[in-house]
XYZ file of C-alpha atoms in Angstrom:
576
model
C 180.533 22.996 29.874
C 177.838 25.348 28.236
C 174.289 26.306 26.213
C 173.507 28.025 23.561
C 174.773 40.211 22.545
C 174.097 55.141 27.653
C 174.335 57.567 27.512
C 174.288 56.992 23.472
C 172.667 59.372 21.926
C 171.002 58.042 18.765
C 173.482 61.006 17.472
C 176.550 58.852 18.683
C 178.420 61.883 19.819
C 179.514 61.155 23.563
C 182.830 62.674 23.775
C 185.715 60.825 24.809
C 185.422 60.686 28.611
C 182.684 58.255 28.219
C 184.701 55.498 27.585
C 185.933 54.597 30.588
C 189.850 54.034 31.747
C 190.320 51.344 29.335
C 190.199 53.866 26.115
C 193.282 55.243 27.060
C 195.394 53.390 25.286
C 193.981 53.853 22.154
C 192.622 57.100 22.722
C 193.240 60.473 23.353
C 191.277 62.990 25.376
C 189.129 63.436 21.714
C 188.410 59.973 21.488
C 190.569 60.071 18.494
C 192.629 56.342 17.768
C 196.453 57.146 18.375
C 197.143 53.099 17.286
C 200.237 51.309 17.942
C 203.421 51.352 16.837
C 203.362 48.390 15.347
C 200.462 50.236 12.998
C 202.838 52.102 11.609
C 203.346 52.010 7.810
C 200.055 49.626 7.122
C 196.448 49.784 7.954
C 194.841 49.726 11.043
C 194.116 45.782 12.096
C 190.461 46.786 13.557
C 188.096 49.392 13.763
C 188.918 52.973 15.062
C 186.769 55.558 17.222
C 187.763 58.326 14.308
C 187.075 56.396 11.385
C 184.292 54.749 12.528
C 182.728 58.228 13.454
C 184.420 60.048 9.875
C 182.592 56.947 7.835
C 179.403 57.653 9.579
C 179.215 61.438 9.059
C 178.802 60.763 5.766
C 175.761 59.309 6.339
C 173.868 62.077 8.436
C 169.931 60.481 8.031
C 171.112 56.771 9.437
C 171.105 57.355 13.317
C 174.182 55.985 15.717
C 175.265 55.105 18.881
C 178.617 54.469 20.370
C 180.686 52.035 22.754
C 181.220 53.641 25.764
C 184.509 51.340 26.746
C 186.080 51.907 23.076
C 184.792 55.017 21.299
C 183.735 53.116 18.573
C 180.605 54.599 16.670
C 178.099 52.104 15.580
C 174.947 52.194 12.712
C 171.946 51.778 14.795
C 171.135 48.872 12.624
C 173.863 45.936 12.325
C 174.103 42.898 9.595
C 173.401 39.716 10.746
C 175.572 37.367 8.521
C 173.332 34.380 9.914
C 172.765 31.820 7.057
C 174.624 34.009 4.657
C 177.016 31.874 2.098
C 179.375 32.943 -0.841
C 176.896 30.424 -3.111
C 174.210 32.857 -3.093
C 175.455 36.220 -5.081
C 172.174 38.142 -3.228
C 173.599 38.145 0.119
C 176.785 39.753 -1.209
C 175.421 42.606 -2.867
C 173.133 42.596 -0.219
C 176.243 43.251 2.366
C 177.105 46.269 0.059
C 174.283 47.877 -0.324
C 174.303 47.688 3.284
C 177.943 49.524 3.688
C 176.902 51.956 1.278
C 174.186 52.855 3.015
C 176.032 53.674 6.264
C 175.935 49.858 7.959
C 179.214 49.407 9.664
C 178.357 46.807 12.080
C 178.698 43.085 10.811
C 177.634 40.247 13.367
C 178.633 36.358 12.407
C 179.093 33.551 14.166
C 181.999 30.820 14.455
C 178.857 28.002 13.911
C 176.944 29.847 11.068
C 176.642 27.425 8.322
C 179.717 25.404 9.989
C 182.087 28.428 9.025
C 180.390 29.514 5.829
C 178.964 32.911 7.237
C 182.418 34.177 8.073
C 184.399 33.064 4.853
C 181.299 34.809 3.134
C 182.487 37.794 5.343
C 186.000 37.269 5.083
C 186.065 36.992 1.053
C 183.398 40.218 0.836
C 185.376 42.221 3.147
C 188.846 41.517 1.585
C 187.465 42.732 -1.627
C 185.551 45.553 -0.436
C 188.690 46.767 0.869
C 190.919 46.676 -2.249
C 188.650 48.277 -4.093
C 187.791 51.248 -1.433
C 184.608 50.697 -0.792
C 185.183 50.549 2.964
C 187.969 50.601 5.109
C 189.016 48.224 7.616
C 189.221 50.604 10.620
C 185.679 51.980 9.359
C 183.929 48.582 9.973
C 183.125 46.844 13.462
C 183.357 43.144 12.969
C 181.456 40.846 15.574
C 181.800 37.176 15.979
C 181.088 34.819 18.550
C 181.706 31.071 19.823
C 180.418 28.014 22.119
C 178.101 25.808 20.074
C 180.384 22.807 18.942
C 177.956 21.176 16.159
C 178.311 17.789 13.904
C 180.999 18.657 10.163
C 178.677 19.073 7.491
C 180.972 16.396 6.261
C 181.564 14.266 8.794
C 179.277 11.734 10.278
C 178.438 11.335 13.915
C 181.121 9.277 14.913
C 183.797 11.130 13.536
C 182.271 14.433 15.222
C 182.458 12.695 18.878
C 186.036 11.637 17.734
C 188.030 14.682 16.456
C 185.692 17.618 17.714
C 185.326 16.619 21.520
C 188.872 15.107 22.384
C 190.905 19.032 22.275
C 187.689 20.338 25.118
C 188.607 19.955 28.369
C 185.221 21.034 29.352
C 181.680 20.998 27.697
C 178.422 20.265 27.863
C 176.305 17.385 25.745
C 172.831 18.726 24.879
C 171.893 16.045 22.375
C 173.492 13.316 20.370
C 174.339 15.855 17.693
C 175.115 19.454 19.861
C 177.153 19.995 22.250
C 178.609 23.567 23.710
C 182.100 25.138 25.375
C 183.537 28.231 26.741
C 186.312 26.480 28.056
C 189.419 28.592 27.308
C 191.263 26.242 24.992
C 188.099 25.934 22.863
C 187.775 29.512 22.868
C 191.491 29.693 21.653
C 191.176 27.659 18.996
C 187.697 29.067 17.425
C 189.099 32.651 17.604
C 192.319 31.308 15.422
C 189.776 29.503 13.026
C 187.149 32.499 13.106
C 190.045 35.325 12.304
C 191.466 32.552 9.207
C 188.054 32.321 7.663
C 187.142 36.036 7.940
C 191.344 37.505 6.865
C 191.395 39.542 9.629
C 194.089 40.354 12.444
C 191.289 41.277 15.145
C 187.731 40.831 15.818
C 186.549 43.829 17.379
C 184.109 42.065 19.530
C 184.105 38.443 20.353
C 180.801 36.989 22.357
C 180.434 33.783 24.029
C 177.802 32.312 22.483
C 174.703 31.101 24.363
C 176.632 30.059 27.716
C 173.195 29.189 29.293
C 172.528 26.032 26.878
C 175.158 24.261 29.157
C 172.547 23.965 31.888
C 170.746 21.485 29.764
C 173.815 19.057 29.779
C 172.771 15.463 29.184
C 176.184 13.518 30.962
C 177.331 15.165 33.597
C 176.052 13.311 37.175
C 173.352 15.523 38.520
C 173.540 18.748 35.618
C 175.544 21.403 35.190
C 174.443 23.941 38.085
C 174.557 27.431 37.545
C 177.419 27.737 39.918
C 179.550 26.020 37.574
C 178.423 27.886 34.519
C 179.341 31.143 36.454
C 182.812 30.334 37.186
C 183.129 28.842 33.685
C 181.694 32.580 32.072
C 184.542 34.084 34.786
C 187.333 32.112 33.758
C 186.551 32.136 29.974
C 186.769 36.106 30.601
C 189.892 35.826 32.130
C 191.384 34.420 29.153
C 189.875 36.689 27.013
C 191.342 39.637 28.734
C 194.868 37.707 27.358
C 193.285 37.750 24.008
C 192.699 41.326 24.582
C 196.574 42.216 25.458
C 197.671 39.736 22.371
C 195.241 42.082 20.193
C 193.593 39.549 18.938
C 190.471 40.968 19.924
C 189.302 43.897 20.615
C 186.489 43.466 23.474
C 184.387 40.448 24.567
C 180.736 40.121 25.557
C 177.935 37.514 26.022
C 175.422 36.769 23.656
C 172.303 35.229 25.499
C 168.703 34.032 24.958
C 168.453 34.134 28.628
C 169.826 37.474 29.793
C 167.240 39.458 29.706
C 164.625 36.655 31.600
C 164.810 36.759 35.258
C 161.677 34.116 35.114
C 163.592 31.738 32.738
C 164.793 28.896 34.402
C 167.946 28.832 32.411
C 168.374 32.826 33.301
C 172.215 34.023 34.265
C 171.749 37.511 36.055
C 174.373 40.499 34.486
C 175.097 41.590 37.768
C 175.897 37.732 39.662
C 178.389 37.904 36.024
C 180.176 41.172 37.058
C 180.397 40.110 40.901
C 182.765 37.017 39.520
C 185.550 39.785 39.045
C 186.203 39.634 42.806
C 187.291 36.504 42.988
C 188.764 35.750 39.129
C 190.163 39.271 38.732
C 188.881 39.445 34.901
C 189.083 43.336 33.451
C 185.736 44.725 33.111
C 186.531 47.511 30.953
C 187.082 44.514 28.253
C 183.345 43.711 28.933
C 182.141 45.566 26.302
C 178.565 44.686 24.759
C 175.747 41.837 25.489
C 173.618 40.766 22.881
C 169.831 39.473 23.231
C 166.308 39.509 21.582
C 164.191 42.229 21.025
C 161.377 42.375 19.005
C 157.312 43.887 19.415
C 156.831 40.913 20.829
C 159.879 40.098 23.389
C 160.306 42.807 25.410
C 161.945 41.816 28.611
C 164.966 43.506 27.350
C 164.210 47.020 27.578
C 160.839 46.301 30.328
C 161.306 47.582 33.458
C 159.686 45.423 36.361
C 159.774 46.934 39.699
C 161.464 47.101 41.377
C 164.051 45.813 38.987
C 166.076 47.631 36.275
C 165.396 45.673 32.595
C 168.507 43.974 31.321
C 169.029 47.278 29.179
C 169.280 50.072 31.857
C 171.674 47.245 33.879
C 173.903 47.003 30.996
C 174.111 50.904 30.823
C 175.180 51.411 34.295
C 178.228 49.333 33.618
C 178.788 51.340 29.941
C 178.066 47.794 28.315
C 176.695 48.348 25.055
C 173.478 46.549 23.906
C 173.037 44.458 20.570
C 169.953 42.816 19.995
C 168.486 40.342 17.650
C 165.513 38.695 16.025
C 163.973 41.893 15.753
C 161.751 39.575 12.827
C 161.606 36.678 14.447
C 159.778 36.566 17.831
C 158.377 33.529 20.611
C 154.928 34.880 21.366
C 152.593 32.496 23.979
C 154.314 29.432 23.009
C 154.732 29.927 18.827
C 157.277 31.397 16.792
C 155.601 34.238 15.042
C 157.674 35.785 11.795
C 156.816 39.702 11.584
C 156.460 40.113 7.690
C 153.481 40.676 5.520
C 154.502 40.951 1.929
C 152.552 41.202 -0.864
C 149.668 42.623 1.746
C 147.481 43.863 -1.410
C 147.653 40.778 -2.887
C 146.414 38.938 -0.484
C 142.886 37.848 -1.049
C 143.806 37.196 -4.750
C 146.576 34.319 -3.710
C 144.161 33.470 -1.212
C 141.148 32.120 -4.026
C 144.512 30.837 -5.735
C 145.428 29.131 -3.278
C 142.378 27.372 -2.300
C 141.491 26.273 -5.893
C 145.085 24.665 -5.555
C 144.625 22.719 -2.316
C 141.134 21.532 -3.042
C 142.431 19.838 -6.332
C 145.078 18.620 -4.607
C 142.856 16.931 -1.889
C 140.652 15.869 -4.265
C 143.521 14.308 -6.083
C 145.242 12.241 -3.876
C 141.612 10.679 -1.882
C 141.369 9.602 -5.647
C 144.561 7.754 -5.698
C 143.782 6.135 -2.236
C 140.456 4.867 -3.185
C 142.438 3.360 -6.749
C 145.059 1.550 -4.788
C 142.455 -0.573 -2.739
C 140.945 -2.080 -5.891
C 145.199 -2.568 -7.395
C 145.736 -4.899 -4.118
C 144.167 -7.180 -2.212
C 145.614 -7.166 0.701
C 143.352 -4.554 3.065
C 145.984 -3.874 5.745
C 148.080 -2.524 3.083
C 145.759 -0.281 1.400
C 144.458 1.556 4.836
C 147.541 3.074 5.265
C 147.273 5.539 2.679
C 144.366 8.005 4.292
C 146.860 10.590 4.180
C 144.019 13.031 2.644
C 141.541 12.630 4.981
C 143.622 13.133 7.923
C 145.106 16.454 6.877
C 142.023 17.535 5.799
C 140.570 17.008 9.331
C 143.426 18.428 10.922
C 143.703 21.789 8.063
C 141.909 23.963 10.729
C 144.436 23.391 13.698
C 147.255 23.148 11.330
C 146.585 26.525 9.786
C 147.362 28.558 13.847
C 150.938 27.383 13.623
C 152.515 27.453 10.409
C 155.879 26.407 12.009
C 154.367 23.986 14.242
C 152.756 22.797 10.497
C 155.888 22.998 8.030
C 157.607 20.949 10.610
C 154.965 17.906 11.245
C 154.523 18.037 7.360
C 158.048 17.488 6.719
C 159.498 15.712 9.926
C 156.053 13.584 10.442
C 153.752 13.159 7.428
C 155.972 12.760 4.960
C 158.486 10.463 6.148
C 155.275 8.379 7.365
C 154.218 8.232 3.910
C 157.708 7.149 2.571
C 158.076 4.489 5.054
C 154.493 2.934 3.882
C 154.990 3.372 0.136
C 158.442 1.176 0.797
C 155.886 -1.712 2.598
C 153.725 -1.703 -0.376
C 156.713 -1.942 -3.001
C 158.946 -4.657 -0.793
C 155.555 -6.408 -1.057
C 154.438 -6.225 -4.592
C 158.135 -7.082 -5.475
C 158.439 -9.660 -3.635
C 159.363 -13.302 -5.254
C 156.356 -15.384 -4.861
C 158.427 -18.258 -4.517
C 160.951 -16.708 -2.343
C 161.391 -17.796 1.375
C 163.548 -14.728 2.397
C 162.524 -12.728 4.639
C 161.475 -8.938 3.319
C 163.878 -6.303 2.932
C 161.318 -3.813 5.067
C 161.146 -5.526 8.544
C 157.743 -4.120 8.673
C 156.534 -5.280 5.304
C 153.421 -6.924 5.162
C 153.165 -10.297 2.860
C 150.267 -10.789 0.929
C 149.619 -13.114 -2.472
C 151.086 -10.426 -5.231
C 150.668 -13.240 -7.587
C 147.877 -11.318 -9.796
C 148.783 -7.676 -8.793
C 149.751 -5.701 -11.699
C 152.901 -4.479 -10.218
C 154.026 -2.181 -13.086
C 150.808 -0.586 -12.265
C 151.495 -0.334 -8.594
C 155.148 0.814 -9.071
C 153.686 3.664 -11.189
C 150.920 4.537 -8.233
C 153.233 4.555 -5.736
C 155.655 7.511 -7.384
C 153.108 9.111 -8.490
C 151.788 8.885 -4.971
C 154.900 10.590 -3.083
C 154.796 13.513 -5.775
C 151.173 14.092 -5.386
C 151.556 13.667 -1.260
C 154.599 16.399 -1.531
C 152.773 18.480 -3.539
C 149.340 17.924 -1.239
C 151.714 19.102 1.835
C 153.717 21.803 -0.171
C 150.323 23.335 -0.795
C 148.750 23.218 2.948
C 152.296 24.884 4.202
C 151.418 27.674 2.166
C 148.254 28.088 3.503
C 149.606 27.431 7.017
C 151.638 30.619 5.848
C 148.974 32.824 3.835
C 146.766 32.461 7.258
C 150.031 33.732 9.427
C 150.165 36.483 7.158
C 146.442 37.629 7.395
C 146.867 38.083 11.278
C 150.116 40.086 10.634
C 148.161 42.048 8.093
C 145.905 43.137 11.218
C 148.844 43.331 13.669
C 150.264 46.469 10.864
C 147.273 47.814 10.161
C 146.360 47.807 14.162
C 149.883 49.459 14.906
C 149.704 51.818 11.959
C 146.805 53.195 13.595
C 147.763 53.077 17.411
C 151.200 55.318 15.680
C 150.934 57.180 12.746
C 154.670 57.761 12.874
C 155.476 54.563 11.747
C 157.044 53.946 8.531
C 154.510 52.399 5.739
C 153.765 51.749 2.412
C 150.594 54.214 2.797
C 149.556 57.180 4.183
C 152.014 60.313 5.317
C 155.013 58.030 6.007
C 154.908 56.298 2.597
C 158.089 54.921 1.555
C 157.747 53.475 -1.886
C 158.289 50.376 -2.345
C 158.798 48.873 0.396
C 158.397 44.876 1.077
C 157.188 43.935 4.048
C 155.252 47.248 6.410
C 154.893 45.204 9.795
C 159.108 44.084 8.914
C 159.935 47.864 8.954
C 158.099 48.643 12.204
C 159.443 45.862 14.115
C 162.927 47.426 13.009
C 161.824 51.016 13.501
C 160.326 49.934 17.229
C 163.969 48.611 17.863
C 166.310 50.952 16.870
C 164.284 53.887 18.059
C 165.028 52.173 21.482
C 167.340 54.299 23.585
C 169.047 52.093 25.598
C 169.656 49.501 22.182
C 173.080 50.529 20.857
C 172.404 48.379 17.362
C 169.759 45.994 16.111
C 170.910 43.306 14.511
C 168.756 42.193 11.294
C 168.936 39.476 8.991
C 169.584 41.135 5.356
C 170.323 38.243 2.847
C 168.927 40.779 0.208
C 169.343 43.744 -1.301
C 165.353 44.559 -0.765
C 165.909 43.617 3.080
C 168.295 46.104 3.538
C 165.870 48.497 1.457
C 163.148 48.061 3.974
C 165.571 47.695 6.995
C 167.781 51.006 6.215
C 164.132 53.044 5.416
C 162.852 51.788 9.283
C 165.867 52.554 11.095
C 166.477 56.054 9.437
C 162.598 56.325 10.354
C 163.521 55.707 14.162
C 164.380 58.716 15.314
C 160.582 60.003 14.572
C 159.437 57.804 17.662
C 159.412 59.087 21.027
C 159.369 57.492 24.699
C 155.844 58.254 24.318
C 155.463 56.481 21.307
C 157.494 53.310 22.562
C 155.003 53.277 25.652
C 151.705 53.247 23.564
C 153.108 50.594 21.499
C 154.047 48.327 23.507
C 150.283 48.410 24.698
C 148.744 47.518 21.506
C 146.175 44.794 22.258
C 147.586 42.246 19.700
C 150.927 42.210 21.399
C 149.506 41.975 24.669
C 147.525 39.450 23.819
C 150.948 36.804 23.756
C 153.695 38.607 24.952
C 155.584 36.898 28.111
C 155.541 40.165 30.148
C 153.955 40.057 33.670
């Protein structure tokens, strides 16, 4: 039961001994893929050391970094197929703009989108490869399991019914998630994960999140840690079988938790690798880990004496490092996004923007004080104060634009639905009738000279003014997030000239979002991070991501150092 990835030089050339013992039988003493016999005649079913490296020498300016266990040379920077789709033509030419710009790495998920981020994958791939664009040994494909969510078509019941009865083992988290590592789920998500994406291997597969099973609602007293470590061990052992059946090509763990001794839900790398003793799993198939890294979060590659960070760790056992959210970081409490677009614009959409909500405020106290003199009834009537409220509360809202986008749309606004059905159930409502209201909240009162046309009319116009009333304070929720990022690039800009930005000596035209590009470049310049994993869903993203990680190799140790003590980070990071 369950919760919810060097020596490489950024160059990527290691030489073949660097592998370890498990290379050898698929490489030579060069590193160079021999394949098997059954490989004879047809293409290779997964990613090779040579043509991984050959695909990548044509692209000299994007830096690289290899596997130690396989010989397989990475991009420094890695597509993350999260909420990608096959409805939305962007992320497709987005994924090959990204090949043709030297990105062979392509992380998914079994759970993206309920399967929709790998049959994007699967479908893009397939025809990439007819029409030459890429090969398949050229590209390493990375997928993982363990949530089990709700069908997108299915309701609740349903889910319990056919999604729960085939797992021996899991772990409830809430009414609607639940997670698994248990071999049999594992089986049957790497037989629906290489369907959707027409493959014959994955080259990596990651359990997914393993630590979320520590927050298990129904099992008598938790699931303890002891449990979820012989749970990782077996799954491992089974995966070695996948390994032999070359169905995969190498496992890992991806993990919000890895990398955070302090977090109560932490699982240590090195209490993982002691399992082998007693479960006898392969560690040479223990290829990669995957976590977050970002300015923000970074516990990953933070040394704390007198412990190793999670990255050096990993390196001593040749486990290569993925990391994540390199946009999207946790920072004292709040989700912060690093992007600034349209920076120069800024005070412009700002006077915009406040014209905007002001009429909008204005609006909708107007409608409130018109609906007291439509109805009688006072009760009624003193539930719509929905302008005064948020313009009380605009001040605090505007520190937290996620904490504000979700009370807008999961609080305020179903609120306001639930009161504008009281005051139509009781406008509607047959005078004469002795039924009791359809609302069992709704609030009787003598409708027998209320213009109800009238009040039908207020109360849509109501919702659409209330939508567009909270539409408009989201935005500035968001406009104020984006002034404080427009300090956090200018303040990093200056603390390290050698970042990338739309100014200056390291101009690079164009580009969307400067504090985006330096969260990227701080990443992959990193050099115990093998590949940074970044959300490209565009073809601009991977305009802005490519320029920052070919940018990389400009910063130093010594810049990494003074960056990471740049008062605005410091300010909220989680480091001791």
């Amino acid at each position: 039961m369950t919760r919810p990835c060097h020596q490489w030089g950024n160059d990527g050339n290691n030489g073949g001994g660097d592998y370890g013992d498990g290379s050898e039988e698929d490489s030579d003493a060069d590193g160079e893929y021999k394949g098997d016999d059954d490989d004879i005649g047809r293409s290779p079913s997964s990613a090779t050391p040579k043509a991984t490296a050959e695909f990548l020498s044509k692209h000299p300016a994007l830096p690289t970094a290899t596997i130690p266990k396989r010989g397989l040379v990475l991009s420094k920077l890695g597509f993350g197929a999260y909420r990608t789709n096959e409805s939305q033509p962007a992320h497709r030419a987005a994924l090959l703009k990204a090949i043709q710009a030297g990105v062979n790495v392509i992380d998914t998920s079994s759970h993206f989108g309920h399967g929709a981020s790998e049959t994007f994958i699967g479908n893009t791939l397939e025809e990439l490869f007819k029409q030459n664009k890429i090969k398949r040994e050229e590209v390493v494909v990375v997928s993982k399991a363990g949530f089990i969510i709700p069908p997108a078509t299915t309701s609740k019941g349903l889910f319990l019914s056919e999604s729960l009865e085939n797992v021996p083992s899991y772990a409830k988290i809430s009414d609607s998630s639940y997670h698994s590592i248990h071999p049999a789920y594992l089986k049957a998500q790497i037989t629906a994960s290489l369907e959707r994406l027409k493959l014959d291997k994955i080259d990596i597969f990651m359990i997914n999140n393993p630590e979320r099973m520590l927050g298990d609602k129904h099992i008598p007293g938790g699931f303890s840690k002891t449990r979820l470590y012989k749970e990782i061990a077996e799954a491992f052992v089974y995966l070695d079988q996948e390994v032999a059946e070359g169905r995969i090509g190498g496992y890992g763990i991806c993990s919000n938790a890895l990398h955070m001794p302090t977090a109560e839900d932490h699982l240590s790398l090195k209490a993982i690798v002691r399992t082998r003793a007693d479960f006898g799993w392969d560690l040479e198939n223990f290829v990669a880990i995957q976590a977050p890294l970002n300015l923000f979060e970074r516990e990953l590659v933070t040394d704390v004496f007198p412990a190793k960070s999670l990255a050096r760790e990993a390196k001593e056992f040749k486990i290569f490092v993925f990391t994540n959210r390199p946009l999207n970081a946790i920072a004292g409490g709040q989700i912060v996004t690093l992007e600034n677009k349209g920076q120069h614009n800024r005070q412009e959409t700002a006077a915009k923007l406040l014209d905007t909500l002001d009429l909008s405020f204005t609006s909708l106290a107007q409608m409130e004080l018109d609906i007291k003199d439509m109805i009688e009834e006072e009760s009624i009537a003193l539930k719509f104060v929905w302008s005064e409220i948020l313009s009380e509360n605009l001040s605090r809202l505007s520190l937290n634009y996620f904490a504000a986008k979700h009370y807008l749309e999961r609080e305020v606004l179903p609120a306001i639905d639930r009161d504008l059905k009281i005051l139509q159930d009781s406008v509607t409502k047959d005078p004469l009738s002795t039924t009791t209201p359809s609302s069992p909240s709704s609030e009787e009162f003598d409708n027998e000279f209320v213009d109800k046309d009238a009040v039908l009319n207020w109360i849509e116009l109501y919702r659409k003014e209330a939508k567009a009333l909270t539409a408009d304070i989201a935005s500035f929720c968001q406009l104020d997030s984006d002034k404080r990022n427009d300090e956090l690039n200018l303040v990093l800009g200056l603390i390290c000239q050698d970042f990338v930005s739309d100014v200056g000596p390291n101009k690079v035209e164009n580009i969307g979002s400067p504090l985006s590009t330096k969260s990227i470049q701080y990443c992959t310049a990193n050099p115990n991070v093998g590949c940074t994993l970044v959300g490209m869903r565009t073809p601009d993203y991977v305009y802005d991501a490519v320029a920052a990680t070919v940018a990389s190799k400009r910063l130093t140790q010594s810049h990494l150092d003074t960056i990471a003590q740049c008062p605005l980070l410091l300010a909220t990071t989680n480091e001791p």
